[in-house]
CSV table of C-alpha atoms in Angstrom, one decimal:
chain,number,residue,atom,x,y,z
A,1,UNK,CA,-54.1,-30.1,34.9
A,2,UNK,CA,-52.2,-32.3,32.3
A,3,UNK,CA,-53.3,-30.3,29.5
A,4,UNK,CA,-52.1,-26.8,31.0
A,5,UNK,CA,-48.8,-28.5,31.6
A,6,UNK,CA,-48.4,-29.5,28.2
A,7,UNK,CA,-49.4,-26.2,26.7
A,8,UNK,CA,-46.8,-24.5,29.4
A,9,UNK,CA,-44.3,-26.8,27.7
A,10,UNK,CA,-45.5,-25.8,24.2
A,11,UNK,CA,-45.3,-22.4,25.1
A,12,UNK,CA,-41.8,-22.3,26.8
A,13,UNK,CA,-40.5,-24.4,23.8
A,14,UNK,CA,-41.8,-21.9,21.0
A,15,UNK,CA,-40.2,-19.3,23.0
A,16,UNK,CA,-36.9,-20.7,23.3
A,17,UNK,CA,-36.9,-21.1,19.6
A,18,UNK,CA,-38.1,-17.9,18.7
A,19,UNK,CA,-35.4,-16.6,21.1
A,20,UNK,CA,-32.7,-18.8,19.7
A,21,UNK,CA,-30.2,-17.3,16.7
A,22,UNK,CA,-31.2,-19.6,13.7
A,23,UNK,CA,-28.2,-18.3,11.6
A,24,UNK,CA,-25.9,-19.8,14.7
A,25,UNK,CA,-24.8,-15.7,15.7
A,26,UNK,CA,-24.5,-14.6,12.1
A,27,UNK,CA,-27.1,-11.9,12.7
A,28,UNK,CA,-26.4,-8.2,11.4
A,29,UNK,CA,-26.5,-7.2,15.0
A,30,UNK,CA,-23.6,-9.4,15.6
A,31,UNK,CA,-21.4,-7.8,12.8
A,32,UNK,CA,-19.7,-4.8,12.9
A,33,UNK,CA,-19.4,-2.1,10.1
A,34,UNK,CA,-16.2,-3.3,9.0
A,35,UNK,CA,-17.4,-7.0,8.7
A,36,UNK,CA,-20.8,-6.0,6.9
A,37,UNK,CA,-18.4,-4.0,4.5
A,38,UNK,CA,-16.1,-7.2,3.7
A,39,UNK,CA,-19.4,-9.3,3.2
A,40,UNK,CA,-20.8,-6.3,0.9
A,41,UNK,CA,-17.5,-6.5,-1.3
A,42,UNK,CA,-17.7,-10.4,-1.5
A,43,UNK,CA,-21.2,-10.0,-2.9
A,44,UNK,CA,-20.1,-7.4,-5.1
A,45,UNK,CA,-16.9,-9.4,-6.4
A,46,UNK,CA,-19.8,-12.3,-7.2
A,47,UNK,CA,-22.1,-9.8,-9.2
A,48,UNK,CA,-24.6,-9.7,-6.7
A,49,UNK,CA,-24.9,-6.2,-6.5
A,50,UNK,CA,-28.4,-5.5,-5.0
A,51,UNK,CA,-27.2,-7.4,-1.9
A,52,UNK,CA,-23.9,-5.7,-1.7
A,53,UNK,CA,-25.7,-2.4,-1.5
A,54,UNK,CA,-27.7,-3.7,1.0
A,55,UNK,CA,-24.8,-5.0,3.2
A,56,UNK,CA,-23.0,-1.7,2.7
A,57,UNK,CA,-26.1,0.3,3.8
A,58,UNK,CA,-26.2,-2.0,6.6
A,59,UNK,CA,-22.6,-0.9,7.3
A,60,UNK,CA,-22.9,2.6,7.4
A,61,UNK,CA,-26.2,2.4,9.1
A,62,UNK,CA,-24.2,0.9,12.0
A,63,UNK,CA,-21.5,3.1,11.9
A,64,UNK,CA,-22.2,6.4,9.8
A,65,UNK,CA,-18.4,7.4,9.7
A,66,UNK,CA,-17.3,4.4,8.1
A,67,UNK,CA,-16.3,5.5,4.8
A,68,UNK,CA,-15.5,2.7,2.9
A,69,UNK,CA,-19.2,1.4,3.2
A,70,UNK,CA,-20.4,4.6,1.6
A,71,UNK,CA,-17.7,4.0,-1.4
A,72,UNK,CA,-19.1,0.4,-1.5
A,73,UNK,CA,-22.4,1.4,-2.0
A,74,UNK,CA,-21.8,3.7,-4.6
A,75,UNK,CA,-20.0,0.9,-6.6
A,76,UNK,CA,-22.9,-1.3,-5.7
A,77,UNK,CA,-25.7,1.1,-7.3
A,78,UNK,CA,-23.2,2.0,-10.1
A,79,UNK,CA,-23.0,-1.5,-11.2
A,80,UNK,CA,-27.0,-1.7,-10.9
A,81,UNK,CA,-27.3,1.6,-12.9
A,82,UNK,CA,-29.0,3.4,-10.0
A,83,UNK,CA,-26.9,6.2,-10.6
A,84,UNK,CA,-28.4,8.8,-8.6
A,85,UNK,CA,-28.0,6.4,-5.3
A,86,UNK,CA,-24.5,6.0,-6.6
A,87,UNK,CA,-23.8,9.7,-6.7
A,88,UNK,CA,-25.4,10.0,-3.3
A,89,UNK,CA,-23.3,7.4,-1.8
A,90,UNK,CA,-20.0,8.4,-3.2
A,91,UNK,CA,-20.6,12.1,-2.3
A,92,UNK,CA,-21.6,11.2,1.4
A,93,UNK,CA,-18.2,9.0,1.6
A,94,UNK,CA,-16.3,12.1,0.3
A,95,UNK,CA,-17.9,14.6,2.5
A,96,UNK,CA,-16.2,12.3,5.2
A,97,UNK,CA,-12.9,11.7,3.8
A,98,UNK,CA,-11.9,13.5,0.6
A,99,UNK,CA,-9.0,11.3,-0.2
A,100,UNK,CA,-11.2,8.3,-1.2
A,101,UNK,CA,-9.9,7.7,-4.5
A,102,UNK,CA,-12.1,4.8,-5.1
A,103,UNK,CA,-15.0,6.7,-4.4
A,104,UNK,CA,-13.8,9.7,-6.7
A,105,UNK,CA,-13.2,7.1,-9.5
A,106,UNK,CA,-16.5,5.7,-9.0
A,107,UNK,CA,-18.0,9.2,-9.2
A,108,UNK,CA,-16.3,9.9,-12.6
A,109,UNK,CA,-17.5,6.6,-14.1
A,110,UNK,CA,-21.3,7.6,-13.1
A,111,UNK,CA,-20.9,11.2,-14.1
A,112,UNK,CA,-19.8,10.1,-17.5
A,113,UNK,CA,-22.8,7.8,-17.8
A,114,UNK,CA,-24.9,10.5,-16.9
A,115,UNK,CA,-23.3,12.8,-19.2
A,116,UNK,CA,-22.2,15.1,-17.0
A,117,UNK,CA,-18.8,15.3,-18.7
A,118,UNK,CA,-17.0,18.1,-16.7
A,119,UNK,CA,-18.0,16.5,-13.3
A,120,UNK,CA,-16.6,13.0,-14.6
A,121,UNK,CA,-13.2,14.9,-15.4
A,122,UNK,CA,-13.0,16.8,-12.2
A,123,UNK,CA,-13.8,13.4,-10.4
A,124,UNK,CA,-11.0,11.4,-12.3
A,125,UNK,CA,-8.6,14.0,-12.1
A,126,UNK,CA,-9.2,14.1,-8.2
A,127,UNK,CA,-8.8,10.0,-8.4
A,128,UNK,CA,-5.7,10.4,-10.0
A,129,UNK,CA,-4.4,13.5,-8.0
A,130,UNK,CA,-4.8,10.9,-4.7
A,131,UNK,CA,-3.4,7.8,-6.5
A,132,UNK,CA,-1.6,8.3,-10.0
A,133,UNK,CA,-1.5,4.7,-10.2
A,134,UNK,CA,-5.2,4.0,-8.9
A,135,UNK,CA,-6.5,0.3,-9.4
A,136,UNK,CA,-9.9,-0.7,-8.2
A,137,UNK,CA,-9.0,-3.4,-5.8
A,138,UNK,CA,-12.5,-5.1,-6.2
A,139,UNK,CA,-12.5,-5.3,-9.8
A,140,UNK,CA,-9.0,-5.6,-11.4
A,141,UNK,CA,-10.3,-4.8,-14.7
A,142,UNK,CA,-10.1,-1.1,-13.7
A,143,UNK,CA,-7.3,0.8,-13.3
A,144,UNK,CA,-5.6,4.5,-13.9
A,145,UNK,CA,-5.6,3.6,-17.7
A,146,UNK,CA,-9.6,3.5,-17.7
A,147,UNK,CA,-9.7,7.0,-16.0
A,148,UNK,CA,-7.4,8.5,-18.5
A,149,UNK,CA,-9.6,6.9,-21.4
A,150,UNK,CA,-12.8,8.2,-19.6
A,151,UNK,CA,-11.6,11.8,-19.4
A,152,UNK,CA,-10.4,11.3,-23.2
A,153,UNK,CA,-14.1,10.6,-24.0
A,154,UNK,CA,-15.7,13.4,-22.0
A,155,UNK,CA,-13.3,16.1,-23.2
A,156,UNK,CA,-14.2,14.6,-26.5
A,157,UNK,CA,-18.0,14.9,-25.7
A,158,UNK,CA,-17.1,18.7,-24.6
A,159,UNK,CA,-15.5,19.5,-27.9
A,160,UNK,CA,-12.3,19.9,-26.1
A,161,UNK,CA,-10.0,18.0,-28.5
A,162,UNK,CA,-6.9,19.0,-27.4
A,163,UNK,CA,-7.4,17.9,-24.1
A,164,UNK,CA,-9.2,14.7,-25.3
A,165,UNK,CA,-6.1,13.8,-27.5
A,166,UNK,CA,-3.5,14.5,-24.4
A,167,UNK,CA,-5.4,11.9,-22.5
A,168,UNK,CA,-5.2,9.5,-25.5
A,169,UNK,CA,-1.3,10.2,-25.9
A,170,UNK,CA,-0.8,9.4,-22.2
A,171,UNK,CA,-2.4,5.8,-23.2
A,172,UNK,CA,-0.6,5.5,-27.0
A,173,UNK,CA,2.2,8.2,-27.2
A,174,UNK,CA,2.7,7.3,-30.7
A,175,UNK,CA,-0.7,8.3,-31.9
A,176,UNK,CA,-0.9,11.9,-33.1
A,177,UNK,CA,-3.3,13.8,-35.3
A,178,UNK,CA,-4.3,17.1,-36.2
A,179,UNK,CA,-7.5,17.9,-34.1
A,180,UNK,CA,-8.1,21.1,-35.8
A,181,UNK,CA,-9.5,19.2,-38.7
A,182,UNK,CA,-12.5,17.1,-39.5
A,183,UNK,CA,-10.0,14.0,-40.4
A,184,UNK,CA,-8.2,14.4,-37.2
A,185,UNK,CA,-11.0,14.6,-35.1
A,186,UNK,CA,-12.1,11.2,-36.7
A,187,UNK,CA,-9.4,9.4,-35.9
A,188,UNK,CA,-9.4,10.7,-32.5
A,189,UNK,CA,-12.9,9.3,-32.0
A,190,UNK,CA,-11.7,6.2,-33.8
A,191,UNK,CA,-8.6,5.8,-31.5
A,192,UNK,CA,-10.9,6.4,-28.1
A,193,UNK,CA,-12.7,3.5,-29.6
A,194,UNK,CA,-10.1,1.2,-30.3
A,195,UNK,CA,-8.6,1.9,-26.8
A,196,UNK,CA,-11.8,1.4,-25.1
A,197,UNK,CA,-11.4,-2.4,-26.3
A,198,UNK,CA,-8.1,-3.1,-24.9
A,199,UNK,CA,-7.6,-0.6,-21.8
């Protein structure tokens, strides 16, 4: 009888411990999609991109209509160089809300990395149409100037030197070359490279 009593107490203790919330009420089930997304951005800012992506995925798993989570996942995947997943995440968010400047901007960078230059240009243009002074709140080193430079690079890669020059002139109005010449194109390429180091 005494042994059964101890076994019962032990079983109840195990049951109680297993039922307790070890993380003090901070389990995923207790967070909203917005809170999970905020946690994801905190991880993103600290460059913990894989964990950030997981938080964003949890967030849109909890609320499939929460577009900020798709944008966050896209950026986290992009920084992890998981480019296909980045495209999927950005595109899913944009399908729900076409006015997500951060998602369009993220797509522009990813498409450029994939050498899908026309898509990169279109995404950058869309981001700038939504917000001509775009800046990425979660990485202050990225703003509208980077999108213009990205378009300059993409146009150059497509051999559209006039449009490439037009984008460069938005960043450096004093720069002008004749892009119909080899020398002019070489100078344009050098200016794009120079701007990459300062924009």
